[in-house]
Each structure stands twice: as structure tokens, then as C-alpha cells.
């Protein structure tokens, strides 16, 4: 998401604390999660360690993996989609919920002074399925990959 502004170096160096506070207050990460900030004059980045402790046959929920804001005001969030042992699962309601959550985080961080916004998304990975439906509480045991 791009915001038309220039964040000063002093503000940028304090932005990691804003990111961490916003992530914790929004419940995007667990209160006890050890977050790893990386800050310089051009950007603030917070990495979220992988806390997947599920078994291969259990489902997992969406997990935030990182957040970044740079001097131009561009925010980036990346996360793993919900899934199971057969890969990640995306559906319309999950994507909508994820975008809503992370757009609210932009506002909570408090450096969004701009008036122009652009939202972009990308999906990478060979083990992702786009489905019409949702992931239940039980892991899949098979999947159809053809018509």
C-alpha cells in the first residue's frame, strides 16, 4: 500500500515500536511473540517468527509473518494462509478478512498521513489452492486437481 508522503529519519527510527505495538494490540500476533525489529533510516521492518506447532494432519490458521513501512509511506504485510498438510487454502472471505485486518493495522500504526492509497496483492507458493468454501477443523485427506 503506497502513501504519498516522506517519513523523516527520526520518525522512521521510532516506527518499529509503533509496528510492534499495533501488531500486539490488534491481536495480529500473540502477546508473547518474540518480534524481531530491523530499523534504518529508510525503513522499519518487524519479522514474526513462525509459531507453527501443529501436526501435519491438523489445520492451521492464517499467520502474520512480517510488516514493513518505508520512508515513502509504503506498508507491506505478508502472511501464510490457512491450510493443512496438503497446502495453503485461500477463499474469498479469508482474503477479505486478511486485507481488512492489515488495512486497520496501517491506521493503527499512525504514520498514514497521505490521502492516496493503492492496494496490491500477490500469492506465491506451489502448494496453494484457491477454493470456494472454507477449511474446516479437520485436515483434508485428498484433493481433486482437475475438472
Coordinates of C-alpha atoms in Angstrom, one line a residue:
X1 CA 0.0 0.0 0.0
X2 CA 1.6 3.3 -1.0
X3 CA 1.0 6.6 0.8
X4 CA 2.2 9.8 -0.8
X5 CA 4.5 11.2 2.0
X6 CA 8.1 11.2 3.2
X7 CA 8.7 9.9 6.7
X8 CA 11.7 11.6 8.4
X9 CA 14.6 9.6 9.7
X10 CA 13.8 10.3 13.3
X11 CA 10.2 9.2 12.9
X12 CA 11.4 6.2 10.9
X13 CA 13.6 5.1 13.7
X14 CA 10.6 5.1 16.1
X15 CA 8.3 3.3 13.7
X16 CA 9.4 -0.2 14.7
X17 CA 7.9 0.4 18.2
X18 CA 4.7 1.6 16.5
X19 CA 4.6 -1.5 14.3
X20 CA 5.2 -3.8 17.3
X21 CA 2.6 -2.0 19.5
X22 CA 0.0 -2.1 16.7
X23 CA 0.6 -5.8 15.9
X24 CA 0.2 -6.7 19.6
X25 CA -2.9 -4.5 20.2
X26 CA -4.7 -5.8 17.1
X27 CA -4.0 -9.4 18.2
X28 CA -2.3 -10.0 14.8
X29 CA 0.5 -11.6 16.9
X30 CA 0.4 -13.4 20.2
X31 CA 1.3 -11.1 23.2
X32 CA 4.3 -13.3 24.0
X33 CA 5.6 -13.5 20.4
X34 CA 9.3 -12.5 20.1
X35 CA 9.2 -9.9 17.4
X36 CA 12.5 -9.0 15.6
X37 CA 12.7 -5.3 14.5
X38 CA 15.1 -4.2 11.8
X39 CA 15.3 -0.4 11.5
X40 CA 17.4 2.0 9.5
X41 CA 16.9 5.5 8.0
X42 CA 14.9 4.2 5.1
X43 CA 12.6 1.5 6.6
X44 CA 11.3 -0.2 9.7
X45 CA 10.7 -4.0 9.5
X46 CA 9.3 -6.4 12.1
X47 CA 9.7 -10.1 11.5
X48 CA 7.3 -12.5 13.2
X49 CA 8.8 -15.9 13.9
X50 CA 7.0 -19.0 12.7
X51 CA 5.0 -20.4 15.6
X52 CA 3.5 -23.3 13.9
X53 CA 3.3 -26.1 16.4
X54 CA 0.6 -28.1 14.7
X55 CA 0.9 -31.7 13.5
X56 CA 0.9 -32.5 9.8
X57 CA -2.7 -33.7 10.0
X58 CA -4.1 -30.6 11.7
X59 CA -5.4 -27.4 10.2
X60 CA -3.7 -24.1 10.8
X61 CA -5.0 -20.5 10.8
X62 CA -3.6 -17.5 9.0
X63 CA -0.3 -16.3 10.5
X64 CA 1.3 -12.9 10.0
X65 CA 5.0 -13.3 9.1
X66 CA 6.1 -9.7 8.8
X67 CA 5.3 -6.0 8.5
X68 CA 7.4 -3.2 6.9
X69 CA 7.0 0.6 6.4
X70 CA 9.5 2.7 4.4
X71 CA 10.2 6.4 4.2
X72 CA 7.8 6.9 1.3
X73 CA 5.0 5.6 3.4
X74 CA 4.6 2.2 1.7
X75 CA 3.4 -0.5 4.0
X76 CA 3.9 -4.2 3.4
X77 CA 2.4 -7.1 5.3
X78 CA 3.0 -10.8 4.5
X79 CA 1.4 -13.8 6.0
X80 CA 0.8 -17.6 5.5
X81 CA -2.7 -18.5 4.5
X82 CA -4.8 -21.0 6.5
X83 CA -4.1 -24.6 5.4
X84 CA -3.4 -28.1 6.3
X85 CA -0.8 -30.8 5.5
X86 CA -1.8 -30.5 1.8
X87 CA -1.0 -26.8 1.5
X88 CA -2.5 -23.4 1.9
X89 CA -6.1 -22.6 1.3
X90 CA -7.5 -19.3 0.1
X91 CA -11.1 -18.3 -0.2
X92 CA -12.9 -15.0 -0.8
X93 CA -13.9 -14.5 2.9
X94 CA -10.4 -15.3 4.1
X95 CA -8.7 -12.9 1.7
X96 CA -11.3 -10.2 2.6
X97 CA -10.7 -10.7 6.3
X98 CA -6.9 -10.6 5.9
X99 CA -7.0 -7.4 3.9
X100 CA -9.4 -5.8 6.4
X101 CA -7.2 -6.7 9.4
X102 CA -4.0 -5.4 7.8
X103 CA -5.6 -2.2 6.5
X104 CA -6.7 -1.5 10.0
X105 CA -3.1 -2.0 11.1
X106 CA -2.0 0.7 8.8
X107 CA -4.3 3.1 10.5
X108 CA -3.2 1.9 14.0
X109 CA 0.5 2.5 13.2
X110 CA -0.2 6.2 12.9
X111 CA 2.0 7.3 10.0
X112 CA -0.7 7.3 7.4
X113 CA -0.9 11.0 6.7
X114 CA -1.5 10.6 2.9
X115 CA -4.7 10.7 1.0
X116 CA -3.9 8.4 -1.8
X117 CA -3.9 4.6 -1.4
X118 CA -3.2 1.7 -3.7
X119 CA -3.6 -1.9 -2.6
X120 CA -1.8 -4.8 -4.3
X121 CA -1.7 -8.5 -3.5
X122 CA 0.4 -11.4 -4.6
X123 CA 0.2 -15.1 -4.0
X124 CA 3.2 -17.3 -4.2
X125 CA 3.9 -20.9 -3.5
X126 CA 3.3 -24.2 -5.2
X127 CA 1.1 -25.7 -2.5
X128 CA -1.8 -23.2 -2.5
X129 CA -5.3 -24.0 -3.5
X130 CA -8.0 -21.4 -4.3
X131 CA -11.3 -22.8 -3.1
X132 CA -14.9 -22.0 -3.0
X133 CA -15.7 -22.9 0.6
X134 CA -13.7 -22.9 3.8
X135 CA -11.2 -25.0 5.7
X136 CA -12.9 -27.0 8.4
X137 CA -11.4 -28.2 11.6
X138 CA -10.2 -31.5 10.1
X139 CA -7.3 -31.8 7.7
X140 CA -8.1 -33.0 4.1
X141 CA -7.2 -36.5 3.1
X142 CA -7.3 -35.9 -0.6
X143 CA -7.9 -33.2 -3.2
X144 CA -9.2 -33.1 -6.8
X145 CA -6.9 -31.2 -9.2
X146 CA -9.0 -31.5 -12.3
X147 CA -12.5 -30.9 -13.7

